[in-house]
């Protein structure tokens, strides 16, 4: 299917306008076991387009879900203190603001290892996690969070309603970019939500992605990249209204938390944010046209920085076996000849290798033992937390490269 015939993932309109082509890249979450390094590795086109009808930014390639969602999904939310604190605060605010109690039901879609819902369990609020990843679901249950090991969509929502379940709160953090059937997902949320309930959805902001040149947050697992404008158009088609938004500039490179309900009661702030996005032009292709040039400039600048240091005899490692790290290493061209290895404190990732470039993933303690001259922070969204955590490496003379919004060395 050519781009001209490709329907928008939200509104179904054709006429998508491509504005960034990152070539063929491997699947960002498909960390490679050492014993499979010599086996062929799938890669797919990674191209980004804009829908002039509903303003949704989206990738053009549809990797089949059975290929995309690797069996052994290795992302566990609990490995970030920042995310854990953010989640605790969200749960506390919802319990207070919604008057949640023992007769309420909070449902989280993509509940991972129970990192968020356990805050409600601790306060006696009934919860249900929904996540298709078996290891994460098992970890959630072990933490006392009832979890359905399924993909969420309209069918599951209908089953739940037939069982008499309605949700007072539905939470969906960093999942609405990952759903192949977006309208079934949103339609399912609308169907499951109680009439006076609230849905909160968190995703990185496409405005920040463009402004901070965070091209590495583009990968095949992220089908969509949202603005308030594109989210507003999406949910209205399902009888939901964008009533509020909270903005977190330092979370995942700039995150919006949208609040949806079944009544049209917009807050002043959401009206302000929608107007600001229109004024900035996020609903026009011109806002995105210059992005490819800026991405090329950042890539060249980062590769030159690493190559110059390696040519001068320096050693470079990386921190964070993040999905965004796979896009960064592969599109910039940072192989093991330039970046020797990656460290990550998630033990499920250690011992495997980065997709495409094949750096071995090791425990962060290696940085103090091996003392590379520079560490490229692939999980730059946690740069402050990581640099504080790695103070011993820093005190031994180590320096960091923070690649986004432009490559800088922090000593
Ligand atoms: O949508 C998604 C975004 C929001 O989060 C999902 N694709 C999953 C994830 O994407 P990612 O893999 O790019 O995410 P992170 O959370 O930026 O990856 C951080 C990596 O760094 C994780 O593997 C954990 C690791 N880490 C660490 O080793 N030490 C993280 C912190 C904070 C640390 O101190």
PDB file of N, CA and C in Angstrom, residues 125-180:
ATOM      1  N   UNK A 125      -8.448   0.309  47.681  1.00  0.00           N
ATOM      2  CA  UNK A 125      -9.302   0.583  46.516  1.00  0.00           C
ATOM      3  C   UNK A 125      -9.192  -0.604  45.552  1.00  0.00           C
ATOM      4  N   UNK A 126     -10.308  -1.244  45.209  1.00  0.00           N
ATOM      5  CA  UNK A 126     -10.248  -2.383  44.265  1.00  0.00           C
ATOM      6  C   UNK A 126      -9.670  -1.978  42.912  1.00  0.00           C
ATOM      7  N   UNK A 127      -8.845  -2.862  42.369  1.00  0.00           N
ATOM      8  CA  UNK A 127      -8.177  -2.558  41.082  1.00  0.00           C
ATOM      9  C   UNK A 127      -8.248  -3.776  40.163  1.00  0.00           C
ATOM     10  N   UNK A 128      -7.995  -3.526  38.904  1.00  0.00           N
ATOM     11  CA  UNK A 128      -7.780  -4.605  37.938  1.00  0.00           C
ATOM     12  C   UNK A 128      -6.748  -4.122  36.921  1.00  0.00           C
ATOM     13  N   UNK A 129      -5.647  -4.880  36.839  1.00  0.00           N
ATOM     14  CA  UNK A 129      -4.640  -4.596  35.821  1.00  0.00           C
ATOM     15  C   UNK A 129      -4.941  -5.404  34.572  1.00  0.00           C
ATOM     16  N   UNK A 130      -4.644  -4.825  33.413  1.00  0.00           N
ATOM     17  CA  UNK A 130      -4.792  -5.555  32.144  1.00  0.00           C
ATOM     18  C   UNK A 130      -3.490  -5.386  31.375  1.00  0.00           C
ATOM     19  N   UNK A 131      -2.780  -6.514  31.159  1.00  0.00           N
ATOM     20  CA  UNK A 131      -1.493  -6.442  30.459  1.00  0.00           C
ATOM     21  C   UNK A 131      -1.209  -7.815  29.837  1.00  0.00           C
ATOM     22  N   UNK A 132      -0.852  -7.839  28.548  1.00  0.00           N
ATOM     23  CA  UNK A 132      -0.648  -9.135  27.874  1.00  0.00           C
ATOM     24  C   UNK A 132       0.712  -9.770  28.152  1.00  0.00           C
ATOM     25  N   UNK A 133       1.624  -9.030  28.804  1.00  0.00           N
ATOM     26  CA  UNK A 133       2.984  -9.573  28.993  1.00  0.00           C
ATOM     27  C   UNK A 133       3.008 -10.507  30.201  1.00  0.00           C
ATOM     28  N   UNK A 134       3.278 -11.800  29.978  1.00  0.00           N
ATOM     29  CA  UNK A 134       3.152 -12.784  31.069  1.00  0.00           C
ATOM     30  C   UNK A 134       4.055 -12.519  32.272  1.00  0.00           C
ATOM     31  N   UNK A 135       5.323 -12.153  32.023  1.00  0.00           N
ATOM     32  CA  UNK A 135       6.234 -11.965  33.164  1.00  0.00           C
ATOM     33  C   UNK A 135       5.809 -10.767  34.008  1.00  0.00           C
ATOM     34  N   UNK A 136       5.404  -9.691  33.326  1.00  0.00           N
ATOM     35  CA  UNK A 136       4.991  -8.491  34.062  1.00  0.00           C
ATOM     36  C   UNK A 136       3.690  -8.768  34.830  1.00  0.00           C
ATOM     37  N   UNK A 137       2.767  -9.508  34.211  1.00  0.00           N
ATOM     38  CA  UNK A 137       1.491  -9.833  34.876  1.00  0.00           C
ATOM     39  C   UNK A 137       1.748 -10.702  36.108  1.00  0.00           C
ATOM     40  N   UNK A 138       2.679 -11.629  35.979  1.00  0.00           N
ATOM     41  CA  UNK A 138       3.020 -12.496  37.120  1.00  0.00           C
ATOM     42  C   UNK A 138       3.623 -11.664  38.249  1.00  0.00           C
ATOM     43  N   UNK A 139       4.483 -10.723  37.893  1.00  0.00           N
ATOM     44  CA  UNK A 139       5.097  -9.852  38.910  1.00  0.00           C
ATOM     45  C   UNK A 139       4.021  -9.008  39.582  1.00  0.00           C
ATOM     46  N   UNK A 140       3.042  -8.566  38.822  1.00  0.00           N
ATOM     47  CA  UNK A 140       1.959  -7.738  39.384  1.00  0.00           C
ATOM     48  C   UNK A 140       1.135  -8.558  40.378  1.00  0.00           C
ATOM     49  N   UNK A 141       0.776  -9.765  39.973  1.00  0.00           N
ATOM     50  CA  UNK A 141      -0.026 -10.618  40.881  1.00  0.00           C
ATOM     51  C   UNK A 141       0.767 -10.893  42.167  1.00  0.00           C
ATOM     52  N   UNK A 142       2.056 -11.117  42.017  1.00  0.00           N
ATOM     53  CA  UNK A 142       2.895 -11.390  43.201  1.00  0.00           C
ATOM     54  C   UNK A 142       2.913 -10.168  44.128  1.00  0.00           C
ATOM     55  N   UNK A 143       2.668  -8.982  43.514  1.00  0.00           N
ATOM     56  CA  UNK A 143       2.643  -7.744  44.318  1.00  0.00           C
ATOM     57  C   UNK A 143       1.229  -7.453  44.824  1.00  0.00           C
ATOM     58  N   UNK A 144       0.298  -8.405  44.598  1.00  0.00           N
ATOM     59  CA  UNK A 144      -1.069  -8.228  45.107  1.00  0.00           C
ATOM     60  C   UNK A 144      -1.986  -7.461  44.189  1.00  0.00           C
ATOM     61  N   UNK A 145      -1.609  -7.372  42.897  1.00  0.00           N
ATOM     62  CA  UNK A 145      -2.432  -6.625  41.933  1.00  0.00           C
ATOM     63  C   UNK A 145      -3.110  -7.614  40.989  1.00  0.00           C
ATOM     64  N   UNK A 146      -4.444  -7.822  41.120  1.00  0.00           N
ATOM     65  CA  UNK A 146      -5.143  -8.729  40.191  1.00  0.00           C
ATOM     66  C   UNK A 146      -4.928  -8.263  38.749  1.00  0.00           C
ATOM     67  N   UNK A 147      -4.540  -9.184  37.879  1.00  0.00           N
ATOM     68  CA  UNK A 147      -4.168  -8.778  36.526  1.00  0.00           C
ATOM     69  C   UNK A 147      -4.703  -9.757  35.497  1.00  0.00           C
ATOM     70  N   UNK A 148      -5.368  -9.207  34.473  1.00  0.00           N
ATOM     71  CA  UNK A 148      -5.829  -9.987  33.323  1.00  0.00           C
ATOM     72  C   UNK A 148      -4.709  -9.977  32.290  1.00  0.00           C
ATOM     73  N   UNK A 149      -4.275 -11.142  31.850  1.00  0.00           N
ATOM     74  CA  UNK A 149      -3.162 -11.226  30.886  1.00  0.00           C
ATOM     75  C   UNK A 149      -3.746 -11.196  29.468  1.00  0.00           C
ATOM     76  N   UNK A 150      -4.231 -10.000  29.066  1.00  0.00           N
ATOM     77  CA  UNK A 150      -4.888  -9.889  27.757  1.00  0.00           C
ATOM     78  C   UNK A 150      -4.561  -8.534  27.125  1.00  0.00           C
ATOM     79  N   UNK A 151      -4.748  -8.469  25.799  1.00  0.00           N
ATOM     80  CA  UNK A 151      -4.724  -7.176  25.119  1.00  0.00           C
ATOM     81  C   UNK A 151      -6.085  -6.529  25.344  1.00  0.00           C
ATOM     82  N   UNK A 152      -6.102  -5.207  25.528  1.00  0.00           N
ATOM     83  CA  UNK A 152      -7.382  -4.521  25.763  1.00  0.00           C
ATOM     84  C   UNK A 152      -7.940  -3.980  24.445  1.00  0.00           C
ATOM     85  N   UNK A 153      -9.253  -4.011  24.308  1.00  0.00           N
ATOM     86  CA  UNK A 153      -9.947  -3.440  23.157  1.00  0.00           C
ATOM     87  C   UNK A 153     -11.436  -3.497  23.423  1.00  0.00           C
ATOM     88  N   UNK A 154     -12.221  -3.147  22.405  1.00  0.00           N
ATOM     89  CA  UNK A 154     -13.672  -3.073  22.590  1.00  0.00           C
ATOM     90  C   UNK A 154     -14.255  -4.433  22.979  1.00  0.00           C
ATOM     91  N   UNK A 155     -13.740  -5.505  22.384  1.00  0.00           N
ATOM     92  CA  UNK A 155     -14.282  -6.844  22.705  1.00  0.00           C
ATOM     93  C   UNK A 155     -14.149  -7.149  24.199  1.00  0.00           C
ATOM     94  N   UNK A 156     -12.957  -6.921  24.755  1.00  0.00           N
ATOM     95  CA  UNK A 156     -12.741  -7.205  26.178  1.00  0.00           C
ATOM     96  C   UNK A 156     -13.608  -6.289  27.035  1.00  0.00           C
ATOM     97  N   UNK A 157     -13.732  -5.016  26.614  1.00  0.00           N
ATOM     98  CA  UNK A 157     -14.572  -4.084  27.380  1.00  0.00           C
ATOM     99  C   UNK A 157     -16.017  -4.567  27.417  1.00  0.00           C
ATOM    100  N   UNK A 158     -16.494  -5.072  26.276  1.00  0.00           N
ATOM    101  CA  UNK A 158     -17.879  -5.576  26.222  1.00  0.00           C
ATOM    102  C   UNK A 158     -18.052  -6.789  27.144  1.00  0.00           C
ATOM    103  N   UNK A 159     -17.040  -7.684  27.126  1.00  0.00           N
ATOM    104  CA  UNK A 159     -17.096  -8.852  28.033  1.00  0.00           C
ATOM    105  C   UNK A 159     -17.187  -8.387  29.490  1.00  0.00           C
ATOM    106  N   UNK A 160     -16.368  -7.392  29.830  1.00  0.00           N
ATOM    107  CA  UNK A 160     -16.319  -6.922  31.220  1.00  0.00           C
ATOM    108  C   UNK A 160     -17.634  -6.280  31.617  1.00  0.00           C
ATOM    109  N   UNK A 161     -18.227  -5.500  30.685  1.00  0.00           N
ATOM    110  CA  UNK A 161     -19.514  -4.880  30.994  1.00  0.00           C
ATOM    111  C   UNK A 161     -20.590  -5.946  31.171  1.00  0.00           C
ATOM    112  N   UNK A 162     -20.498  -6.995  30.350  1.00  0.00           N
ATOM    113  CA  UNK A 162     -21.494  -8.086  30.478  1.00  0.00           C
ATOM    114  C   UNK A 162     -21.360  -8.793  31.832  1.00  0.00           C
ATOM    115  N   UNK A 163     -20.149  -8.731  32.391  1.00  0.00           N
ATOM    116  CA  UNK A 163     -19.930  -9.317  33.729  1.00  0.00           C
ATOM    117  C   UNK A 163     -20.310  -8.320  34.830  1.00  0.00           C
ATOM    118  N   UNK A 164     -20.818  -7.143  34.405  1.00  0.00           N
ATOM    119  CA  UNK A 164     -21.261  -6.150  35.381  1.00  0.00           C
ATOM    120  C   UNK A 164     -20.174  -5.210  35.848  1.00  0.00           C
ATOM    121  N   UNK A 165     -19.012  -5.248  35.191  1.00  0.00           N
ATOM    122  CA  UNK A 165     -17.906  -4.384  35.594  1.00  0.00           C
ATOM    123  C   UNK A 165     -18.000  -3.037  34.864  1.00  0.00           C
ATOM    124  N   UNK A 166     -17.916  -1.937  35.607  1.00  0.00           N
ATOM    125  CA  UNK A 166     -17.654  -0.622  35.012  1.00  0.00           C
ATOM    126  C   UNK A 166     -16.538   0.004  35.837  1.00  0.00           C
ATOM    127  N   UNK A 167     -15.754   0.856  35.165  1.00  0.00           N
ATOM    128  CA  UNK A 167     -14.600   1.439  35.848  1.00  0.00           C
ATOM    129  C   UNK A 167     -14.883   2.874  36.263  1.00  0.00           C
ATOM    130  N   UNK A 168     -14.588   3.204  37.514  1.00  0.00           N
ATOM    131  CA  UNK A 168     -14.701   4.607  37.954  1.00  0.00           C
ATOM    132  C   UNK A 168     -13.510   5.409  37.431  1.00  0.00           C
ATOM    133  N   UNK A 169     -12.364   4.717  37.353  1.00  0.00           N
ATOM    134  CA  UNK A 169     -11.145   5.331  36.805  1.00  0.00           C
ATOM    135  C   UNK A 169     -10.495   4.324  35.854  1.00  0.00           C
ATOM    136  N   UNK A 170     -10.108   4.808  34.693  1.00  0.00           N
ATOM    137  CA  UNK A 170      -9.287   4.005  33.779  1.00  0.00           C
ATOM    138  C   UNK A 170      -7.984   4.763  33.573  1.00  0.00           C
ATOM    139  N   UNK A 171      -6.876   4.075  33.765  1.00  0.00           N
ATOM    140  CA  UNK A 171      -5.553   4.692  33.588  1.00  0.00           C
ATOM    141  C   UNK A 171      -4.844   3.960  32.457  1.00  0.00           C
ATOM    142  N   UNK A 172      -4.236   4.725  31.558  1.00  0.00           N
ATOM    143  CA  UNK A 172      -3.493   4.118  30.439  1.00  0.00           C
ATOM    144  C   UNK A 172      -2.241   4.939  30.198  1.00  0.00           C
ATOM    145  N   UNK A 173      -1.150   4.524  30.830  1.00  0.00           N
ATOM    146  CA  UNK A 173       0.107   5.267  30.717  1.00  0.00           C
ATOM    147  C   UNK A 173       1.044   4.619  29.704  1.00  0.00           C
ATOM    148  N   UNK A 174       1.486   5.386  28.734  1.00  0.00           N
ATOM    149  CA  UNK A 174       2.463   4.915  27.733  1.00  0.00           C
ATOM    150  C   UNK A 174       2.033   3.627  27.076  1.00  0.00           C
ATOM    151  N   UNK A 175       0.767   3.556  26.743  1.00  0.00           N
ATOM    152  CA  UNK A 175       0.265   2.397  25.982  1.00  0.00           C
ATOM    153  C   UNK A 175      -0.487   2.841  24.746  1.00  0.00           C
ATOM    154  N   UNK A 176      -1.096   4.017  24.762  1.00  0.00           N
ATOM    155  CA  UNK A 176      -1.935   4.410  23.623  1.00  0.00           C
ATOM    156  C   UNK A 176      -1.123   4.744  22.388  1.00  0.00           C
ATOM    157  N   UNK A 177       0.214   4.722  22.530  1.00  0.00           N
ATOM    158  CA  UNK A 177       1.056   4.866  21.338  1.00  0.00           C
ATOM    159  C   UNK A 177       1.338   3.496  20.735  1.00  0.00           C
ATOM    160  N   UNK A 178       1.043   2.442  21.529  1.00  0.00           N
ATOM    161  CA  UNK A 178       1.466   1.088  21.142  1.00  0.00           C
ATOM    162  C   UNK A 178       0.355   0.237  20.577  1.00  0.00           C
ATOM    163  N   UNK A 179      -0.867   0.774  20.447  1.00  0.00           N
ATOM    164  CA  UNK A 179      -1.997  -0.092  20.105  1.00  0.00           C
ATOM    165  C   UNK A 179      -2.258  -0.096  18.594  1.00  0.00           C
ATOM    166  N   UNK A 180      -2.158  -1.262  17.959  1.00  0.00           N
ATOM    167  CA  UNK A 180      -2.394  -1.320  16.511  1.00  0.00           C
ATOM    168  C   UNK A 180      -3.809  -0.889  16.129  1.00  0.00           C
TER     169      UNK A 180
END
